[in-house]
PDB file of C-alpha atoms and ligand atoms in Angstrom:
ATOM      1  CA  UNK A  16       8.695  10.032 -14.527  1.00 87.00           C
ATOM      2  CA  UNK A  17       5.778  10.398 -16.843  1.00 96.00           C
ATOM      3  CA  UNK A  18       2.530   9.079 -15.150  1.00 97.00           C
ATOM      4  CA  UNK A  19       1.726   6.462 -17.741  1.00 97.00           C
ATOM      5  CA  UNK A  20       5.106   5.027 -17.690  1.00 96.00           C
ATOM      6  CA  UNK A  21       5.124   4.839 -13.874  1.00 97.00           C
ATOM      7  CA  UNK A  22       1.745   2.970 -14.101  1.00 97.00           C
ATOM      8  CA  UNK A  23       3.294   0.335 -16.518  1.00 97.00           C
ATOM      9  CA  UNK A  24       6.491  -0.177 -14.769  1.00 97.00           C
ATOM     10  CA  UNK A  25       5.581  -0.224 -11.072  1.00 98.00           C
ATOM     11  CA  UNK A  26       6.370  -3.680  -9.471  1.00 98.00           C
ATOM     12  CA  UNK A  27       6.339  -5.052  -6.021  1.00 98.00           C
ATOM     13  CA  UNK A  28       9.800  -4.769  -4.582  1.00 98.00           C
ATOM     14  CA  UNK A  29      10.753  -6.932  -1.495  1.00 98.00           C
ATOM     15  CA  UNK A  30      14.480  -6.809  -1.478  1.00 98.00           C
ATOM     16  CA  UNK A  31      16.176  -3.504  -0.319  1.00 98.00           C
ATOM     17  CA  UNK A  32      19.492  -1.884   0.194  1.00 98.00           C
ATOM     18  CA  UNK A  33      20.297  -0.488   3.473  1.00 97.00           C
ATOM     19  CA  UNK A  34      20.008   3.108   2.262  1.00 98.00           C
ATOM     20  CA  UNK A  35      17.694   5.235   4.338  1.00 98.00           C
ATOM     21  CA  UNK A  36      14.809   7.085   2.794  1.00 98.00           C
ATOM     22  CA  UNK A  37      14.729  10.846   3.671  1.00 98.00           C
ATOM     23  CA  UNK A  38      12.033  12.178   6.016  1.00 98.00           C
ATOM     24  CA  UNK A  39      10.906  14.626   3.189  1.00 98.00           C
ATOM     25  CA  UNK A  40      10.463  11.746   0.640  1.00 98.00           C
ATOM     26  CA  UNK A  41       8.337   9.886   3.185  1.00 99.00           C
ATOM     27  CA  UNK A  42       6.171  12.744   3.822  1.00 98.00           C
ATOM     28  CA  UNK A  43       5.811  13.267  -0.040  1.00 98.00           C
ATOM     29  CA  UNK A  44       4.764   9.563  -0.316  1.00 99.00           C
ATOM     30  CA  UNK A  45       2.073   9.885   2.450  1.00 99.00           C
ATOM     31  CA  UNK A  46       0.905  13.137   0.913  1.00 99.00           C
ATOM     32  CA  UNK A  47       0.321  11.319  -2.264  1.00 98.00           C
ATOM     33  CA  UNK A  48      -1.951   8.994  -0.393  1.00 99.00           C
ATOM     34  CA  UNK A  49      -4.025  11.906   0.821  1.00 98.00           C
ATOM     35  CA  UNK A  50      -4.829  12.905  -2.686  1.00 98.00           C
ATOM     36  CA  UNK A  51      -6.588   9.604  -3.524  1.00 98.00           C
ATOM     37  CA  UNK A  52     -10.244   9.756  -4.283  1.00 98.00           C
ATOM     38  CA  UNK A  53     -12.630   8.669  -1.469  1.00 98.00           C
ATOM     39  CA  UNK A  54     -16.266   8.208  -1.282  1.00 98.00           C
ATOM     40  CA  UNK A  55     -18.036  11.552  -0.607  1.00 98.00           C
ATOM     41  CA  UNK A  56     -14.463  12.791  -0.143  1.00 98.00           C
ATOM     42  CA  UNK A  57     -14.603  11.196   3.525  1.00 98.00           C
ATOM     43  CA  UNK A  58     -10.957  10.836   3.766  1.00 98.00           C
ATOM     44  CA  UNK A  59     -11.218   8.515   6.827  1.00 98.00           C
ATOM     45  CA  UNK A  60      -7.574   7.311   6.504  1.00 98.00           C
ATOM     46  CA  UNK A  61      -4.822   7.808   8.894  1.00 98.00           C
ATOM     47  CA  UNK A  62      -1.219   6.835   8.383  1.00 98.00           C
ATOM     48  CA  UNK A  63       1.308   5.383  10.896  1.00 99.00           C
ATOM     49  CA  UNK A  64       4.810   5.687   9.493  1.00 99.00           C
ATOM     50  CA  UNK A  65       7.249   3.165  10.919  1.00 99.00           C
ATOM     51  CA  UNK A  66      11.148   3.774  10.545  1.00 98.00           C
ATOM     52  CA  UNK A  67      12.259   2.115  13.787  1.00 98.00           C
ATOM     53  CA  UNK A  68      14.211  -1.019  12.942  1.00 98.00           C
ATOM     54  CA  UNK A  69      13.135  -2.773  15.880  1.00 98.00           C
ATOM     55  CA  UNK A  70       9.487  -2.303  14.923  1.00 98.00           C
ATOM     56  CA  UNK A  71      10.280  -3.349  11.408  1.00 98.00           C
ATOM     57  CA  UNK A  72      11.899  -6.474  12.656  1.00 98.00           C
ATOM     58  CA  UNK A  73       8.642  -7.208  14.909  1.00 98.00           C
ATOM     59  CA  UNK A  74       6.458  -6.962  11.712  1.00 98.00           C
ATOM     60  CA  UNK A  75       8.835  -9.489   9.938  1.00 98.00           C
ATOM     61  CA  UNK A  76       8.501 -11.955  12.905  1.00 98.00           C
ATOM     62  CA  UNK A  77       4.841 -11.515  13.413  1.00 98.00           C
ATOM     63  CA  UNK A  78       3.483 -11.419   9.835  1.00 98.00           C
ATOM     64  CA  UNK A  79       4.279 -14.450   7.600  1.00 97.00           C
ATOM     65  CA  UNK A  80       3.437 -12.536   4.546  1.00 97.00           C
ATOM     66  CA  UNK A  81       5.995  -9.650   5.355  1.00 98.00           C
ATOM     67  CA  UNK A  82       9.397 -11.272   6.071  1.00 98.00           C
ATOM     68  CA  UNK A  83      10.883  -8.375   4.018  1.00 98.00           C
ATOM     69  CA  UNK A  84       9.913  -5.784   6.694  1.00 98.00           C
ATOM     70  CA  UNK A  85      13.167  -6.391   8.543  1.00 98.00           C
ATOM     71  CA  UNK A  86      15.322  -5.135   5.744  1.00 98.00           C
ATOM     72  CA  UNK A  87      13.101  -2.250   4.782  1.00 98.00           C
ATOM     73  CA  UNK A  88      13.841   1.449   5.229  1.00 98.00           C
ATOM     74  CA  UNK A  89      10.241   2.235   6.412  1.00 99.00           C
ATOM     75  CA  UNK A  90       6.644   0.984   6.389  1.00 99.00           C
ATOM     76  CA  UNK A  91       3.369   2.898   6.413  1.00 99.00           C
ATOM     77  CA  UNK A  92       0.162   1.356   7.926  1.00 99.00           C
ATOM     78  CA  UNK A  93      -2.856   2.582   6.104  1.00 99.00           C
ATOM     79  CA  UNK A  94      -5.539   2.903   8.845  1.00 98.00           C
ATOM     80  CA  UNK A  95      -9.073   4.045   9.031  1.00 98.00           C
ATOM     81  CA  UNK A  96     -11.158   5.854  11.685  1.00 98.00           C
ATOM     82  CA  UNK A  97     -14.629   4.968  10.867  1.00 97.00           C
ATOM     83  CA  UNK A  98     -15.971   7.441  13.405  1.00 97.00           C
ATOM     84  CA  UNK A  99     -15.135   9.990  10.821  1.00 96.00           C
ATOM     85  CA  UNK A 100     -16.863   8.064   7.846  1.00 96.00           C
ATOM     86  CA  UNK A 101     -19.719   9.588   5.871  1.00 96.00           C
ATOM     87  CA  UNK A 102     -20.099   6.380   3.768  1.00 98.00           C
ATOM     88  CA  UNK A 103     -18.437   3.782   5.951  1.00 98.00           C
ATOM     89  CA  UNK A 104     -19.146   1.020   3.523  1.00 98.00           C
ATOM     90  CA  UNK A 105     -16.621   2.378   1.305  1.00 98.00           C
ATOM     91  CA  UNK A 106     -13.518   2.549   3.591  1.00 98.00           C
ATOM     92  CA  UNK A 107     -11.645  -0.259   2.102  1.00 98.00           C
ATOM     93  CA  UNK A 108     -11.963   1.118  -1.366  1.00 98.00           C
ATOM     94  CA  UNK A 109     -10.785   4.557  -0.204  1.00 98.00           C
ATOM     95  CA  UNK A 110      -7.881   3.032   1.637  1.00 98.00           C
ATOM     96  CA  UNK A 111      -7.036   0.930  -1.415  1.00 99.00           C
ATOM     97  CA  UNK A 112      -6.725   3.921  -3.439  1.00 99.00           C
ATOM     98  CA  UNK A 113      -4.621   5.660  -0.954  1.00 99.00           C
ATOM     99  CA  UNK A 114      -2.205   2.628  -0.806  1.00 99.00           C
ATOM    100  CA  UNK A 115      -1.942   2.583  -4.676  1.00 98.00           C
ATOM    101  CA  UNK A 116      -1.043   6.233  -4.734  1.00 98.00           C
ATOM    102  CA  UNK A 117       1.811   5.462  -2.239  1.00 99.00           C
ATOM    103  CA  UNK A 118       3.034   2.629  -4.318  1.00 98.00           C
ATOM    104  CA  UNK A 119       3.259   4.771  -7.315  1.00 98.00           C
ATOM    105  CA  UNK A 120       4.810   7.715  -5.309  1.00 98.00           C
ATOM    106  CA  UNK A 121       7.408   5.478  -4.160  1.00 98.00           C
ATOM    107  CA  UNK A 122       8.145   4.240  -7.789  1.00 98.00           C
ATOM    108  CA  UNK A 123       8.337   7.705  -8.995  1.00 98.00           C
ATOM    109  CA  UNK A 124      11.119   8.495  -6.607  1.00 98.00           C
ATOM    110  CA  UNK A 125      12.932   5.347  -7.314  1.00 98.00           C
ATOM    111  CA  UNK A 126      11.932   3.705  -3.989  1.00 98.00           C
ATOM    112  CA  UNK A 127      10.708   0.016  -4.133  1.00 98.00           C
ATOM    113  CA  UNK A 128       7.600  -0.919  -2.316  1.00 98.00           C
ATOM    114  CA  UNK A 129       5.146  -3.736  -1.586  1.00 98.00           C
ATOM    115  CA  UNK A 130       1.458  -3.670  -0.497  1.00 99.00           C
ATOM    116  CA  UNK A 131       0.928  -6.167   2.443  1.00 98.00           C
ATOM    117  CA  UNK A 132      -2.761  -7.095   2.884  1.00 98.00           C
ATOM    118  CA  UNK A 133      -4.126  -6.742   6.434  1.00 98.00           C
ATOM    119  CA  UNK A 134      -7.882  -6.245   6.737  1.00 98.00           C
ATOM    120  CA  UNK A 135     -10.080  -8.462   7.029  1.00 98.00           C
ATOM    121  CA  UNK A 136      -7.220 -10.721   8.589  1.00 98.00           C
ATOM    122  CA  UNK A 137      -7.757  -9.518  12.195  1.00 98.00           C
ATOM    123  CA  UNK A 138      -4.731 -11.485  13.360  1.00 98.00           C
ATOM    124  CA  UNK A 139      -2.518  -9.580  10.983  1.00 98.00           C
ATOM    125  CA  UNK A 140      -4.115  -6.098  12.040  1.00 98.00           C
ATOM    126  CA  UNK A 141      -3.475  -7.098  15.686  1.00 98.00           C
ATOM    127  CA  UNK A 142       0.256  -7.519  15.048  1.00 98.00           C
ATOM    128  CA  UNK A 143       0.443  -3.991  13.610  1.00 98.00           C
ATOM    129  CA  UNK A 144      -1.722  -2.633  16.329  1.00 98.00           C
ATOM    130  CA  UNK A 145       0.475  -4.080  19.192  1.00 98.00           C
ATOM    131  CA  UNK A 146       3.748  -2.920  17.645  1.00 98.00           C
ATOM    132  CA  UNK A 147       2.457   0.511  16.952  1.00 98.00           C
ATOM    133  CA  UNK A 148       0.066   1.038  19.953  1.00 98.00           C
ATOM    134  CA  UNK A 149      -2.899   1.694  17.676  1.00 98.00           C
ATOM    135  CA  UNK A 150      -6.295   1.974  19.449  1.00 98.00           C
ATOM    136  CA  UNK A 151      -8.707  -0.974  19.120  1.00 97.00           C
ATOM    137  CA  UNK A 152     -11.317   0.951  17.159  1.00 97.00           C
ATOM    138  CA  UNK A 153      -8.939   1.855  14.359  1.00 98.00           C
ATOM    139  CA  UNK A 154      -9.013  -0.336  11.239  1.00 98.00           C
ATOM    140  CA  UNK A 155      -5.745  -1.548   9.725  1.00 98.00           C
ATOM    141  CA  UNK A 156      -6.405  -1.660   5.969  1.00 98.00           C
ATOM    142  CA  UNK A 157      -2.861  -2.582   4.665  1.00 98.00           C
ATOM    143  CA  UNK A 158       0.738  -2.010   5.368  1.00 99.00           C
ATOM    144  CA  UNK A 159       3.315  -0.668   2.723  1.00 99.00           C
ATOM    145  CA  UNK A 160       6.819  -1.768   3.058  1.00 98.00           C
ATOM    146  CA  UNK A 161       9.428   0.166   1.107  1.00 99.00           C
ATOM    147  CA  UNK A 162      13.109   0.770   0.663  1.00 98.00           C
ATOM    148  CA  UNK A 163      15.541   1.424  -2.163  1.00 98.00           C
ATOM    149  CA  UNK A 164      15.570  -1.633  -4.431  1.00 98.00           C
ATOM    150  CA  UNK A 165      18.416  -4.153  -4.378  1.00 98.00           C
ATOM    151  CA  UNK A 166      18.046  -4.835  -8.026  1.00 96.00           C
ATOM    152  CA  UNK A 167      16.009  -3.286 -10.986  1.00 94.00           C
ATOM    153  CA  UNK A 168      12.462  -4.932 -11.193  1.00 94.00           C
ATOM    154  CA  UNK A 169      11.412  -6.808 -14.412  1.00 94.00           C
ATOM    155  CA  UNK A 170       8.707  -5.196 -16.459  1.00 92.00           C
ATOM    156  CA  UNK A 171       5.367  -7.157 -16.467  1.00 96.00           C
ATOM    157  CA  UNK A 172       3.384  -8.103 -19.644  1.00 96.00           C
ATOM    158  CA  UNK A 173      -0.190  -7.846 -18.561  1.00 97.00           C
ATOM    159  CA  UNK A 174      -2.293  -6.324 -21.348  1.00 97.00           C
ATOM    160  CA  UNK A 175      -4.985  -8.708 -22.390  1.00 97.00           C
ATOM    161  CA  UNK A 176      -7.052  -7.318 -25.155  1.00 95.00           C
ATOM    162  CA  UNK A 177      -9.678 -10.110 -24.508  1.00 94.00           C
ATOM    163  CA  UNK A 178     -10.467  -8.652 -21.121  1.00 94.00           C
ATOM    164  CA  UNK A 179     -11.855  -5.617 -22.760  1.00 95.00           C
ATOM    165  CA  UNK A 180     -15.562  -5.637 -23.700  1.00 95.00           C
ATOM    166  CA  UNK A 181     -16.913  -3.018 -26.266  1.00 95.00           C
ATOM    167  CA  UNK A 182     -20.327  -1.978 -25.235  1.00 96.00           C
ATOM    168  CA  UNK A 183     -21.587  -5.546 -24.530  1.00 95.00           C
ATOM    169  CA  UNK A 184     -19.969  -8.541 -22.808  1.00 93.00           C
ATOM    170  CA  UNK A 185     -18.609 -10.954 -25.550  1.00 81.00           C
ATOM    171  CA  UNK A 186     -16.799 -14.262 -24.934  1.00 73.00           C
TER     172      UNK A 186
HETATM  173  C1  FMN B  21      -4.655  -6.723  -1.512  1.00 90.10           C
HETATM  174  C2  FMN B  21      -3.085  -7.182  -1.759  1.00 90.10           C
HETATM  175  C3  FMN B  21      -2.490  -7.773  -0.730  1.00 90.10           C
HETATM  176  C4  FMN B  21      -1.299  -8.147  -0.880  1.00 90.10           C
HETATM  177  N1  FMN B  21      -0.627  -8.867   0.120  1.00 90.10           N
HETATM  178  C5  FMN B  21       0.739  -9.112  -0.112  1.00 90.10           C
HETATM  179  C6  FMN B  21       1.597  -9.664   0.936  1.00 90.10           C
HETATM  180  O1  FMN B  21       0.977  -9.982   2.002  1.00 90.10           O
HETATM  181  N2  FMN B  21       2.836  -9.927   0.835  1.00 90.10           N
HETATM  182  C7  FMN B  21       3.494  -9.658  -0.273  1.00 90.10           C
HETATM  183  O2  FMN B  21       4.678  -9.909  -0.461  1.00 90.10           O
HETATM  184  N3  FMN B  21       2.834  -9.215  -1.444  1.00 90.10           N
HETATM  185  C8  FMN B  21       1.485  -8.881  -1.240  1.00 90.10           C
HETATM  186  N4  FMN B  21       0.825  -8.174  -2.243  1.00 90.10           N
HETATM  187  C9  FMN B  21       1.584  -7.885  -3.596  1.00 90.10           C
HETATM  188  C10 FMN B  21       1.147  -8.824  -4.787  1.00 90.10           C
HETATM  189  O3  FMN B  21       1.747 -10.070  -4.404  1.00 90.10           O
HETATM  190  C11 FMN B  21       1.565  -8.177  -6.053  1.00 90.10           C
HETATM  191  O4  FMN B  21       1.014  -6.834  -6.222  1.00 90.10           O
HETATM  192  C12 FMN B  21       1.257  -9.057  -7.158  1.00 90.10           C
HETATM  193  O5  FMN B  21       1.981 -10.346  -7.137  1.00 90.10           O
HETATM  194  C13 FMN B  21       1.502  -8.499  -8.491  1.00 90.10           C
HETATM  195  O6  FMN B  21       2.946  -8.196  -8.755  1.00 90.10           O
HETATM  196  P1  FMN B  21       3.420  -6.640  -8.886  1.00 90.10           P
HETATM  197  O7  FMN B  21       2.956  -5.805  -7.683  1.00 90.10           O
HETATM  198  O8  FMN B  21       4.849  -6.765  -8.882  1.00 90.10           O
HETATM  199  O9  FMN B  21       2.869  -6.020 -10.075  1.00 90.10           O
HETATM  200  C14 FMN B  21      -0.485  -7.857  -2.145  1.00 90.10           C
HETATM  201  C15 FMN B  21      -1.278  -7.093  -3.156  1.00 90.10           C
HETATM  202  C16 FMN B  21      -2.521  -6.719  -2.873  1.00 90.10           C
HETATM  203  C17 FMN B  21      -3.178  -5.836  -4.059  1.00 90.10           C
END
């Protein structure tokens, strides 16, 4: 898939078939995250890949915003270890870029995915920490839930020329 086409056709997918995703594809998807830009190239991210169906069901039960987890093929928790940060104030932006790369890598492979927000909702981070035994000092930025789509996604129409300002802000 051409990059621009991928950018314009990616949608959140919350309904999945029961087809598994290969470990090689999952590794490629996490690899894409690691190629995201980060402040001072600090790469403070860490990734927890979850394929265990019982853990996915626990996400579904514990996270009201992620009921789709129980039918997913896998999830990836985008985490950060701020002990490794050179510019700690940018960790959220770095992790967001990593998440977006994963969503696009999934899309390129015909895998559907959705970004589930975690930080700054500590109660959500705690669910993921508990299920995956993640140390207290590690931040949970977001959770990607993914699997092969049950149906094709509808294309969005989001281009708004009026949101573009040429050289100066004009109403
Ligand atoms: C920071 C962030 C948090 C989100 N959290 C959730 C979530 O908890 N549950 C969910 O189903 N979708 C979540 N989404 C997905 C958005 O609902 C979705 O991206 C948005 O409606 C646009 O639709 P699209 O992704 O199909 O283009 C989140 C997206 C972002 C960027």
